[in-house]
Amino acid sequence: MASTEAEKMWAELAPYYDVLYQWKDYRSEAARIHQLIQSHRLSSGNALLDVACGTGEHTRYLREHYRVTGIDLNPEMLKIARRKVPGVSFLRRDMTFFDLKRRFDAIVCLFSSIAYVRTYRKLRQTVACFGRHLKPGGILVIEPFFTTGTFRPGSINGGTMEREGVRISRHSVSRRRGNLAVLDFHFLLSTKLGVRYFRDIHELALFDSERFLDILEDEGLRPEFDSHGLMQDRGLYLALKQRA
């Protein structure tokens, strides 16, 4: 699916995004992220940047501990985030290149959003951008997608979620093309207005973990990989910006 078509589709699906992912325990994930930030960072402030924040579900819990700024590329998701988490600054930015003219004690990029950069060149550009926005002693937390070793092409997934008169069924099958995972999603959205069908093909990078760590280190960060992570087989990259 062309990017403009995908953007239009997700603009329509944005109001139902939280229904689709109501199974996800954002509160406990945010608590784990908070614990990792506190145990790794060396800076003394509490400014946090939530990259690819979506509808603000992680943000709403992280703001209990931090002064949060959220960025995302989807304007409809940002509208929902602003309503959901008033008082937080939500900005439309491309995570591969942005300039907020300030630095943060922590930057998080969760739910495998980093995989949408797709190439190692873009990954390096994105990590460099993150690094420029970190204070010395600040910590970067990135939740990756699968690697080439953990991804299972041919996987079939599906399910139906329902909330307040909305029902969404989503089914997908996966395949691999080079170092990309290609996920073919099919949606049925049922509301009182009727039933609608959507299809979206996601292409996500299967970044090699050693190469990912090398890129973090090349950008002046001190990285490590936490295999426990938030979701099975994904893990977390933690990267400290060293003080001068």
GROMACS .gro file of C-alpha atoms in nm:
model
  244
    1MET     CA    1   0.000   0.000   0.000
    2ALA     CA    2   0.135   0.345  -0.094
    3SER     CA    3   0.223   0.567   0.200
    4THR     CA    4  -0.049   0.822   0.118
    5GLU     CA    5  -0.312   0.547   0.110
    6ALA     CA    6  -0.184   0.406   0.439
    7GLU     CA    7  -0.190   0.751   0.597
    8LYS     CA    8  -0.550   0.801   0.484
    9MET     CA    9  -0.650   0.460   0.617
   10TRP     CA   10  -0.490   0.515   0.959
   11ALA     CA   11  -0.648   0.860   0.978
   12GLU     CA   12  -0.982   0.679   0.958
   13LEU     CA   13  -0.879   0.403   1.199
   14ALA     CA   14  -0.713   0.632   1.455
   15PRO     CA   15  -1.030   0.669   1.669
   16TYR     CA   16  -1.036   0.289   1.706
   17TYR     CA   17  -0.665   0.233   1.767
   18ASP     CA   18  -0.709   0.201   2.144
   19VAL     CA   19  -0.985  -0.055   2.093
   20LEU     CA   20  -0.753  -0.260   1.876
   21TYR     CA   21  -0.476  -0.258   2.137
   22GLN     CA   22  -0.679  -0.272   2.456
   23TRP     CA   23  -0.503  -0.599   2.542
   24LYS     CA   24  -0.174  -0.413   2.588
   25ASP     CA   25  -0.084  -0.327   2.949
   26TYR     CA   26   0.054   0.021   2.900
   27ARG     CA   27   0.056   0.096   3.273
   28SER     CA   28   0.288  -0.190   3.364
   29GLU     CA   29   0.506  -0.124   3.061
   30ALA     CA   30   0.544   0.241   3.162
   31ALA     CA   31   0.631   0.131   3.516
   32ARG     CA   32   0.904  -0.096   3.380
   33ILE     CA   33   1.039   0.182   3.159
   34HIS     CA   34   1.043   0.419   3.458
   35GLN     CA   35   1.240   0.164   3.662
   36LEU     CA   36   1.495   0.122   3.382
   37ILE     CA   37   1.536   0.496   3.337
   38GLN     CA   38   1.592   0.547   3.708
   39SER     CA   39   1.849   0.268   3.728
   40HIS     CA   40   2.048   0.376   3.421
   41ARG     CA   41   2.043   0.749   3.368
   42LEU     CA   42   2.295   0.985   3.526
   43SER     CA   43   2.133   1.321   3.453
   44SER     CA   44   1.931   1.481   3.730
   45GLY     CA   45   1.630   1.625   3.545
   46ASN     CA   46   1.296   1.468   3.456
   47ALA     CA   47   1.234   1.576   3.095
   48LEU     CA   48   1.126   1.284   2.876
   49LEU     CA   49   1.058   1.262   2.502
   50ASP     CA   50   0.812   0.995   2.388
   51VAL     CA   51   0.892   0.927   2.021
   52ALA     CA   52   0.615   0.775   1.806
   53CYS     CA   53   0.377   0.835   2.095
   54GLY     CA   54   0.063   0.742   1.899
   55THR     CA   55  -0.253   0.810   2.100
   56GLY     CA   56  -0.053   0.877   2.416
   57GLU     CA   57  -0.115   0.557   2.612
   58HIS     CA   58   0.241   0.524   2.743
   59THR     CA   59   0.256   0.901   2.782
   60ARG     CA   60  -0.039   0.914   3.021
   61TYR     CA   61   0.148   0.693   3.270
   62LEU     CA   62   0.498   0.827   3.212
   63ARG     CA   63   0.377   1.178   3.291
   64GLU     CA   64   0.327   1.065   3.653
   65HIS     CA   65   0.707   1.076   3.682
   66TYR     CA   66   0.831   1.304   3.404
   67ARG     CA   67   0.771   1.625   3.214
   68VAL     CA   68   0.676   1.456   2.889
   69THR     CA   69   0.680   1.578   2.530
   70GLY     CA   70   0.532   1.347   2.267
   71ILE     CA   71   0.601   1.338   1.893
   72ASP     CA   72   0.432   1.138   1.619
   73LEU     CA   73   0.378   1.162   1.244
   74ASN     CA   74   0.004   1.084   1.246
   75PRO     CA   75  -0.203   1.401   1.307
   76GLU     CA   76  -0.520   1.208   1.396
   77MET     CA   77  -0.335   1.006   1.661
   78LEU     CA   78  -0.198   1.330   1.802
   79LYS     CA   79  -0.548   1.480   1.828
   80ILE     CA   80  -0.652   1.183   2.041
   81ALA     CA   81  -0.338   1.210   2.254
   82ARG     CA   82  -0.402   1.579   2.322
   83ARG     CA   83  -0.757   1.506   2.439
   84LYS     CA   84  -0.645   1.208   2.646
   85VAL     CA   85  -0.344   1.368   2.814
   86PRO     CA   86  -0.408   1.742   2.854
   87GLY     CA   87  -0.114   1.953   2.959
   88VAL     CA   88   0.139   1.753   2.759
   89SER     CA   89   0.295   1.903   2.446
   90PHE     CA   90   0.228   1.676   2.147
   91LEU     CA   91   0.402   1.769   1.823
   92ARG     CA   92   0.390   1.635   1.470
   93ARG     CA   93   0.744   1.533   1.381
   94ASP     CA   94   0.925   1.268   1.174
   95MET     CA   95   1.141   1.065   1.413
   96THR     CA   96   1.416   1.024   1.153
   97PHE     CA   97   1.490   1.397   1.160
   98PHE     CA   98   1.356   1.664   1.393
   99ASP     CA   99   1.489   1.958   1.594
  100LEU     CA  100   1.304   2.048   1.913
  101LYS     CA  101   1.581   2.290   2.021
  102ARG     CA  102   1.602   2.131   2.364
  103ARG     CA  103   1.746   1.820   2.525
  104PHE     CA  104   1.595   1.550   2.743
  105ASP     CA  105   1.697   1.329   3.035
  106ALA     CA  106   1.528   1.031   2.871
  107ILE     CA  107   1.404   0.945   2.523
  108VAL     CA  108   1.181   0.643   2.465
  109CYS     CA  109   1.073   0.488   2.135
  110LEU     CA  110   0.842   0.196   2.213
  111PHE     CA  111   0.613  -0.067   2.055
  112SER     CA  112   0.869  -0.147   1.782
  113SER     CA  113   0.815   0.190   1.613
  114ILE     CA  114   1.185   0.209   1.529
  115ALA     CA  115   1.136  -0.075   1.277
  116TYR     CA  116   0.943   0.159   1.048
  117VAL     CA  117   1.266   0.338   0.952
  118ARG     CA  118   1.337   0.016   0.753
  119THR     CA  119   1.703   0.069   0.658
  120TYR     CA  120   2.030   0.085   0.849
  121ARG     CA  121   2.103   0.424   0.691
  122LYS     CA  122   1.778   0.562   0.829
  123LEU     CA  123   1.839   0.390   1.162
  124ARG     CA  124   2.175   0.561   1.193
  125GLN     CA  125   2.018   0.896   1.103
  126THR     CA  126   1.741   0.844   1.360
  127VAL     CA  127   1.978   0.739   1.639
  128ALA     CA  128   2.195   1.045   1.566
  129CYS     CA  129   1.887   1.265   1.596
  130PHE     CA  130   1.795   1.103   1.927
  131GLY     CA  131   2.151   1.150   2.051
  132ARG     CA  132   2.145   1.522   1.973
  133HIS     CA  133   1.835   1.555   2.189
  134LEU     CA  134   1.980   1.373   2.492
  135LYS     CA  135   2.145   1.552   2.780
  136PRO     CA  136   2.484   1.421   2.892
  137GLY     CA  137   2.399   1.138   3.130
  138GLY     CA  138   2.060   1.093   2.965
  139ILE     CA  139   1.923   0.753   2.863
  140LEU     CA  140   1.772   0.630   2.537
  141VAL     CA  141   1.527   0.336   2.549
  142ILE     CA  142   1.430   0.171   2.219
  143GLU     CA  143   1.198  -0.127   2.184
  144PRO     CA  144   1.286  -0.305   1.857
  145PHE     CA  145   1.089  -0.545   1.641
  146PHE     CA  146   1.210  -0.901   1.583
  147THR     CA  147   1.550  -0.982   1.435
  148THR     CA  148   1.611  -1.208   1.136
  149GLY     CA  149   1.669  -1.487   1.387
  150THR     CA  150   1.353  -1.442   1.595
  151PHE     CA  151   1.105  -1.350   1.319
  152ARG     CA  152   0.880  -1.634   1.204
  153PRO     CA  153   0.762  -1.585   0.843
  154GLY     CA  154   0.432  -1.749   0.763
  155SER     CA  155   0.287  -1.668   1.104
  156ILE     CA  156  -0.091  -1.627   1.103
  157ASN     CA  157  -0.245  -1.403   1.367
  158GLY     CA  158  -0.592  -1.275   1.430
  159GLY     CA  159  -0.849  -1.170   1.682
  160THR     CA  160  -1.151  -0.955   1.754
  161MET     CA  161  -1.168  -0.668   2.003
  162GLU     CA  162  -1.480  -0.489   2.119
  163ARG     CA  163  -1.557  -0.180   2.323
  164GLU     CA  164  -1.860   0.050   2.353
  165GLY     CA  165  -2.039  -0.050   2.035
  166VAL     CA  166  -1.725  -0.091   1.826
  167ARG     CA  167  -1.593  -0.427   1.709
  168ILE     CA  168  -1.270  -0.473   1.515
  169SER     CA  169  -1.148  -0.799   1.369
  170ARG     CA  170  -0.789  -0.809   1.252
  171HIS     CA  171  -0.614  -1.094   1.074
  172SER     CA  172  -0.264  -1.102   0.933
  173VAL     CA  173  -0.010  -1.327   0.766
  174SER     CA  174   0.362  -1.252   0.759
  175ARG     CA  175   0.643  -1.309   0.513
  176ARG     CA  176   1.002  -1.199   0.482
  177ARG     CA  177   1.164  -0.996   0.205
  178GLY     CA  178   1.534  -0.945   0.263
  179ASN     CA  179   1.573  -0.785   0.603
  180LEU     CA  180   1.210  -0.671   0.606
  181ALA     CA  181   0.912  -0.835   0.771
  182VAL     CA  182   0.606  -0.787   0.551
  183LEU     CA  183   0.282  -0.806   0.750
  184ASP     CA  184  -0.040  -0.823   0.548
  185PHE     CA  185  -0.319  -0.693   0.774
  186HIS     CA  186  -0.692  -0.722   0.704
  187PHE     CA  187  -0.944  -0.534   0.920
  188LEU     CA  188  -1.322  -0.550   0.958
  189LEU     CA  189  -1.457  -0.251   1.150
  190SER     CA  190  -1.816  -0.279   1.274
  191THR     CA  191  -2.002   0.021   1.419
  192LYS     CA  192  -2.366   0.130   1.423
  193LEU     CA  193  -2.298   0.290   1.083
  194GLY     CA  194  -2.215  -0.044   0.924
  195VAL     CA  195  -1.920  -0.268   0.844
  196ARG     CA  196  -1.605  -0.146   0.668
  197TYR     CA  197  -1.304  -0.334   0.535
  198PHE     CA  198  -0.945  -0.211   0.541
  199ARG     CA  199  -0.619  -0.366   0.428
  200ASP     CA  200  -0.272  -0.248   0.518
  201ILE     CA  201   0.071  -0.394   0.441
  202HIS     CA  202   0.332  -0.311   0.703
  203GLU     CA  203   0.702  -0.334   0.623
  204LEU     CA  204   0.921  -0.344   0.932
  205ALA     CA  205   1.298  -0.382   0.956
  206LEU     CA  206   1.452  -0.696   1.105
  207PHE     CA  207   1.759  -0.524   1.246
  208ASP     CA  208   2.052  -0.739   1.356
  209SER     CA  209   2.109  -0.679   1.728
  210GLU     CA  210   2.489  -0.657   1.706
  211ARG     CA  211   2.472  -0.408   1.422
  212PHE     CA  212   2.209  -0.208   1.613
  213LEU     CA  213   2.441  -0.193   1.916
  214ASP     CA  214   2.730  -0.084   1.692
  215ILE     CA  215   2.523   0.204   1.552
  216LEU     CA  216   2.431   0.320   1.901
  217GLU     CA  217   2.797   0.309   2.002
  218ASP     CA  218   2.910   0.488   1.685
  219GLU     CA  219   2.684   0.778   1.781
  220GLY     CA  220   2.866   0.824   2.112
  221LEU     CA  221   2.625   0.625   2.329
  222ARG     CA  222   2.705   0.343   2.570
  223PRO     CA  223   2.456   0.070   2.473
  224GLU     CA  224   2.333  -0.256   2.618
  225PHE     CA  225   2.057  -0.499   2.528
  226ASP     CA  226   1.796  -0.611   2.782
  227SER     CA  227   1.658  -0.942   2.654
  228HIS     CA  228   1.355  -0.935   2.889
  229GLY     CA  229   1.195  -0.637   2.720
  230LEU     CA  230   0.823  -0.561   2.724
  231MET     CA  231   0.705  -0.814   2.467
  232GLN     CA  232   0.822  -1.166   2.390
  233ASP     CA  233   1.136  -1.197   2.174
  234ARG     CA  234   1.180  -0.823   2.125
  235GLY     CA  235   1.391  -0.694   2.413
  236LEU     CA  236   1.501  -0.335   2.476
  237TYR     CA  237   1.804  -0.131   2.380
  238LEU     CA  238   1.931   0.099   2.655
  239ALA     CA  239   2.191   0.358   2.557
  240LEU     CA  240   2.350   0.610   2.792
  241LYS     CA  241   2.485   0.939   2.659
  242GLN     CA  242   2.819   0.972   2.830
  243ARG     CA  243   2.918   1.289   3.004
  244ALA     CA  244   3.199   1.493   2.854
   0.00000   0.00000   0.00000
